[in-house]
mmCIF file of C-alpha atoms in Angstrom:
data_model
loop_
_atom_site.group_PDB
_atom_site.id
_atom_site.type_symbol
_atom_site.label_atom_id
_atom_site.label_comp_id
_atom_site.label_asym_id
_atom_site.label_seq_id
_atom_site.Cartn_x
_atom_site.Cartn_y
_atom_site.Cartn_z
ATOM 1 C CA MET L 121 0.000 0.000 0.000
ATOM 2 C CA GLU L 122 1.342 3.409 -0.952
ATOM 3 C CA GLU L 123 1.927 5.846 1.911
ATOM 4 C CA GLU L 124 -0.133 9.026 1.672
ATOM 5 C CA ALA L 125 1.793 12.231 1.001
ATOM 6 C CA LEU L 126 0.697 15.063 3.244
ATOM 7 C CA ASN L 127 1.578 18.730 3.209
ATOM 8 C CA GLY L 128 4.765 19.715 5.013
ATOM 9 C CA HIS L 129 4.770 22.041 7.984
ATOM 10 C CA ASN L 130 7.586 24.114 9.417
ATOM 11 C CA LYS L 131 5.938 25.744 12.440
ATOM 12 C CA ALA L 132 5.927 24.631 16.053
ATOM 13 C CA GLU L 133 2.668 26.129 17.282
ATOM 14 C CA TYR L 134 1.717 26.223 20.925
ATOM 15 C CA PRO L 135 -1.178 23.723 20.766
ATOM 16 C CA PRO L 136 -3.564 25.497 23.211
ATOM 17 C CA MET L 137 -3.244 28.836 21.382
ATOM 18 C CA HIS L 138 -3.542 27.249 17.950
ATOM 19 C CA THR L 139 -6.654 25.328 19.026
ATOM 20 C CA VAL L 140 -8.314 28.429 20.476
ATOM 21 C CA GLU L 141 -7.691 30.144 17.130
ATOM 22 C CA HIS L 142 -10.008 27.521 15.588
ATOM 23 C CA ILE L 143 -12.670 28.273 18.207
ATOM 24 C CA LEU L 144 -12.297 32.044 17.776
ATOM 25 C CA ASN L 145 -12.555 31.718 13.995
ATOM 26 C CA GLN L 146 -15.755 29.691 14.184
ATOM 27 C CA THR L 147 -17.200 32.101 16.744
ATOM 28 C CA MET L 148 -16.517 35.065 14.446
ATOM 29 C CA VAL L 149 -18.055 33.210 11.478
ATOM 30 C CA ARG L 150 -21.188 32.438 13.483
ATOM 31 C CA MET L 151 -21.583 35.865 15.081
ATOM 32 C CA PHE L 152 -20.648 38.126 12.179
ATOM 33 C CA GLY L 153 -21.072 35.984 9.065
ATOM 34 C CA CYS L 154 -17.481 36.724 8.046
ATOM 35 C CA ALA L 155 -14.818 34.360 6.770
ATOM 36 C CA ARG L 156 -12.227 32.790 9.058
ATOM 37 C CA SER L 157 -9.298 35.059 9.910
ATOM 38 C CA HIS L 158 -7.847 36.919 6.957
ATOM 39 C CA ASN L 159 -4.450 37.037 8.633
ATOM 40 C CA ALA L 160 -3.208 35.576 11.925
ATOM 41 C CA HIS L 161 -0.113 35.637 14.091
ATOM 42 C CA ILE L 162 -0.332 32.885 16.703
ATOM 43 C CA GLU L 163 2.228 32.807 19.513
ATOM 44 C CA ARG L 164 2.419 31.325 23.016
ATOM 45 C CA LYS L 165 2.166 34.599 25.000
ATOM 46 C CA LYS L 166 -0.308 36.537 22.864
ATOM 47 C CA SER L 167 -1.811 36.284 19.410
ATOM 48 C CA ARG L 168 -3.821 38.242 16.908
ATOM 49 C CA CYS L 169 -6.315 37.519 14.165
ATOM 50 C CA ASP L 170 -7.663 39.878 11.511
ATOM 51 C CA TYR L 171 -11.220 39.640 10.187
ATOM 52 C CA LEU L 172 -12.807 41.474 7.282
ATOM 53 C CA LEU L 173 -16.064 43.076 8.433
ATOM 54 C CA PRO L 174 -18.275 45.746 6.836
ATOM 55 C CA GLU L 175 -18.509 47.702 10.107
ATOM 56 C CA ALA L 176 -16.913 47.894 13.530
ATOM 57 C CA PRO L 177 -18.480 45.619 16.136
ATOM 58 C CA ALA L 178 -19.798 47.139 19.345
ATOM 59 C CA GLY L 179 -17.992 46.593 22.635
ATOM 60 C CA GLU L 180 -20.845 44.385 23.828
ATOM 61 C CA GLN L 181 -20.393 42.165 20.777
ATOM 62 C CA MET L 182 -16.686 41.741 21.465
ATOM 63 C CA ALA L 183 -17.406 40.887 25.105
ATOM 64 C CA GLU L 184 -19.833 38.276 23.775
ATOM 65 C CA VAL L 185 -17.082 36.846 21.534
ATOM 66 C CA GLU L 186 -14.925 36.299 24.628
ATOM 67 C CA ARG L 187 -17.839 34.765 26.532
ATOM 68 C CA ARG L 188 -18.717 32.373 23.694
ATOM 69 C CA VAL L 189 -15.130 31.237 23.132
ATOM 70 C CA ASN L 190 -14.800 30.418 26.842
ATOM 71 C CA ALA L 191 -18.190 28.637 26.801
ATOM 72 C CA ILE L 192 -16.895 26.335 24.040
ATOM 73 C CA ILE L 193 -13.660 25.712 25.961
ATOM 74 C CA ASP L 194 -15.761 24.858 29.038
ATOM 75 C CA ARG L 195 -17.635 22.147 27.090
ATOM 76 C CA HIS L 196 -14.459 19.990 27.220
ATOM 77 C CA LEU L 197 -14.797 19.000 23.564
ATOM 78 C CA ALA L 198 -12.525 16.406 21.990
ATOM 79 C CA VAL L 199 -10.186 17.780 19.325
ATOM 80 C CA THR L 200 -9.701 15.158 16.621
ATOM 81 C CA CYS L 201 -7.957 14.840 13.257
ATOM 82 C CA GLU L 202 -9.133 12.876 10.255
ATOM 83 C CA LEU L 203 -7.465 12.369 6.886
ATOM 84 C CA MET L 204 -9.697 12.742 3.833
ATOM 85 C CA ASN L 205 -9.638 13.752 0.182
ATOM 86 C CA HIS L 206 -10.549 17.264 -1.003
ATOM 87 C CA GLU L 207 -14.094 16.357 -2.007
ATOM 88 C CA GLU L 208 -14.905 14.868 1.377
ATOM 89 C CA ALA L 209 -13.129 17.681 3.283
ATOM 90 C CA ALA L 210 -15.150 20.307 1.383
ATOM 91 C CA ARG L 211 -18.324 18.913 2.971
ATOM 92 C CA TYR L 212 -17.011 19.906 6.423
ATOM 93 C CA ALA L 213 -14.587 22.761 5.947
ATOM 94 C CA ASP L 214 -14.044 25.880 3.853
ATOM 95 C CA LEU L 215 -11.123 25.053 1.576
ATOM 96 C CA SER L 216 -10.974 28.428 -0.180
ATOM 97 C CA LYS L 217 -7.771 29.496 1.624
ATOM 98 C CA LEU L 218 -5.743 26.426 0.733
ATOM 99 C CA PRO L 219 -2.658 27.231 -1.330
ATOM 100 C CA GLY L 220 -2.567 26.045 -4.939
ATOM 101 C CA GLN L 221 -0.148 23.171 -4.418
ATOM 102 C CA VAL L 222 -1.534 20.939 -1.665
ATOM 103 C CA SER L 223 -1.614 17.188 -1.296
ATOM 104 C CA ASP L 224 -4.599 15.128 -2.436
ATOM 105 C CA THR L 225 -5.126 14.100 1.183
ATOM 106 C CA LEU L 226 -6.034 16.752 3.735
ATOM 107 C CA ARG L 227 -6.141 16.626 7.514
ATOM 108 C CA VAL L 228 -9.388 17.999 8.913
ATOM 109 C CA VAL L 229 -9.244 19.058 12.548
ATOM 110 C CA ARG L 230 -12.526 19.053 14.459
ATOM 111 C CA VAL L 231 -13.252 20.780 17.727
ATOM 112 C CA GLY L 232 -16.150 18.609 18.849
ATOM 113 C CA ASP L 233 -19.288 19.523 16.946
ATOM 114 C CA TYR L 234 -18.305 23.209 16.894
ATOM 115 C CA ASP L 235 -15.630 23.564 14.204
ATOM 116 C CA ALA L 236 -13.994 21.680 11.346
ATOM 117 C CA CYS L 237 -11.019 23.069 9.463
ATOM 118 C CA ALA L 238 -8.322 21.740 7.135
ATOM 119 C CA CYS L 239 -5.159 22.260 9.176
ATOM 120 C CA ILE L 240 -1.671 20.829 9.518
ATOM 121 C CA GLY L 241 -0.812 22.453 12.853
ATOM 122 C CA ARG L 242 -0.575 21.062 16.385
ATOM 123 C CA HIS L 243 -3.609 21.034 18.685
ATOM 124 C CA VAL L 244 -4.634 19.922 22.159
ATOM 125 C CA GLY L 245 -6.625 16.698 22.553
ATOM 126 C CA ASN L 246 -9.466 18.343 24.476
ATOM 127 C CA THR L 247 -10.586 21.941 24.962
ATOM 128 C CA SER L 248 -10.124 21.482 28.730
ATOM 129 C CA GLU L 249 -6.368 21.796 28.034
ATOM 130 C CA ILE L 250 -6.648 25.336 26.614
ATOM 131 C CA GLY L 251 -7.120 27.543 29.664
ATOM 132 C CA ARG L 252 -9.135 30.779 29.633
ATOM 133 C CA PHE L 253 -9.396 32.967 26.540
ATOM 134 C CA LYS L 254 -8.821 36.647 27.286
ATOM 135 C CA LEU L 255 -9.524 39.339 24.719
ATOM 136 C CA LEU L 256 -6.758 41.915 25.235
ATOM 137 C CA ASN L 257 -7.966 44.557 22.800
ATOM 138 C CA TYR L 258 -9.190 45.093 19.283
ATOM 139 C CA ASP L 259 -9.282 47.832 16.694
ATOM 140 C CA TYR L 260 -11.166 48.416 13.484
ATOM 141 C CA ALA L 261 -9.947 50.325 10.427
ATOM 142 C CA ASP L 262 -10.807 50.188 6.734
ATOM 143 C CA GLY L 263 -12.889 47.020 6.994
ATOM 144 C CA ARG L 264 -10.361 45.080 9.099
ATOM 145 C CA LEU L 265 -10.989 44.063 12.695
ATOM 146 C CA ARG L 266 -7.772 43.125 14.495
ATOM 147 C CA VAL L 267 -8.346 41.029 17.625
ATOM 148 C CA ARG L 268 -5.516 40.538 20.136
ATOM 149 C CA PHE L 269 -5.831 37.821 22.774
ATOM 150 C CA LYS L 270 -3.993 35.597 25.214
ATOM 151 C CA LEU L 271 -4.606 32.484 27.271
ATOM 152 C CA THR L 272 -4.336 31.999 30.993
ATOM 153 C CA GLU L 273 -3.252 28.622 32.344
ATOM 154 C CA PRO L 274 -5.889 25.854 32.520
#
């Protein structure tokens, strides 16, 4: 049997922060109807994600983002990975941001029943390993919402 060729990866993400990025992305999609982050910088101490929105969200909405992300973390959802072809993966995940040259087999990462995303990064096994999500600040300019956040220890 031929071994499947997967996409290479040269990052060493901090699994709790990378996993909470998935939860934040899905929360933003659900609350604002936007796409997953347009640009992201994920680090152990603090991270940021940019979202394209037609207008600035209200402070109450951003407080609700933080509340919802922590509510998902508190559900202690399993984080699983499954290998599948593009056609199957497209049924679960938005593949529009994949680069042009990717393998025929993709790894879809699921955060329980909340999120599914094609991803090659490192993740926790359960959301109980993430800690608390803390929104540090955010700003909005020219259709871009930049969200800065950190995690506290679980």
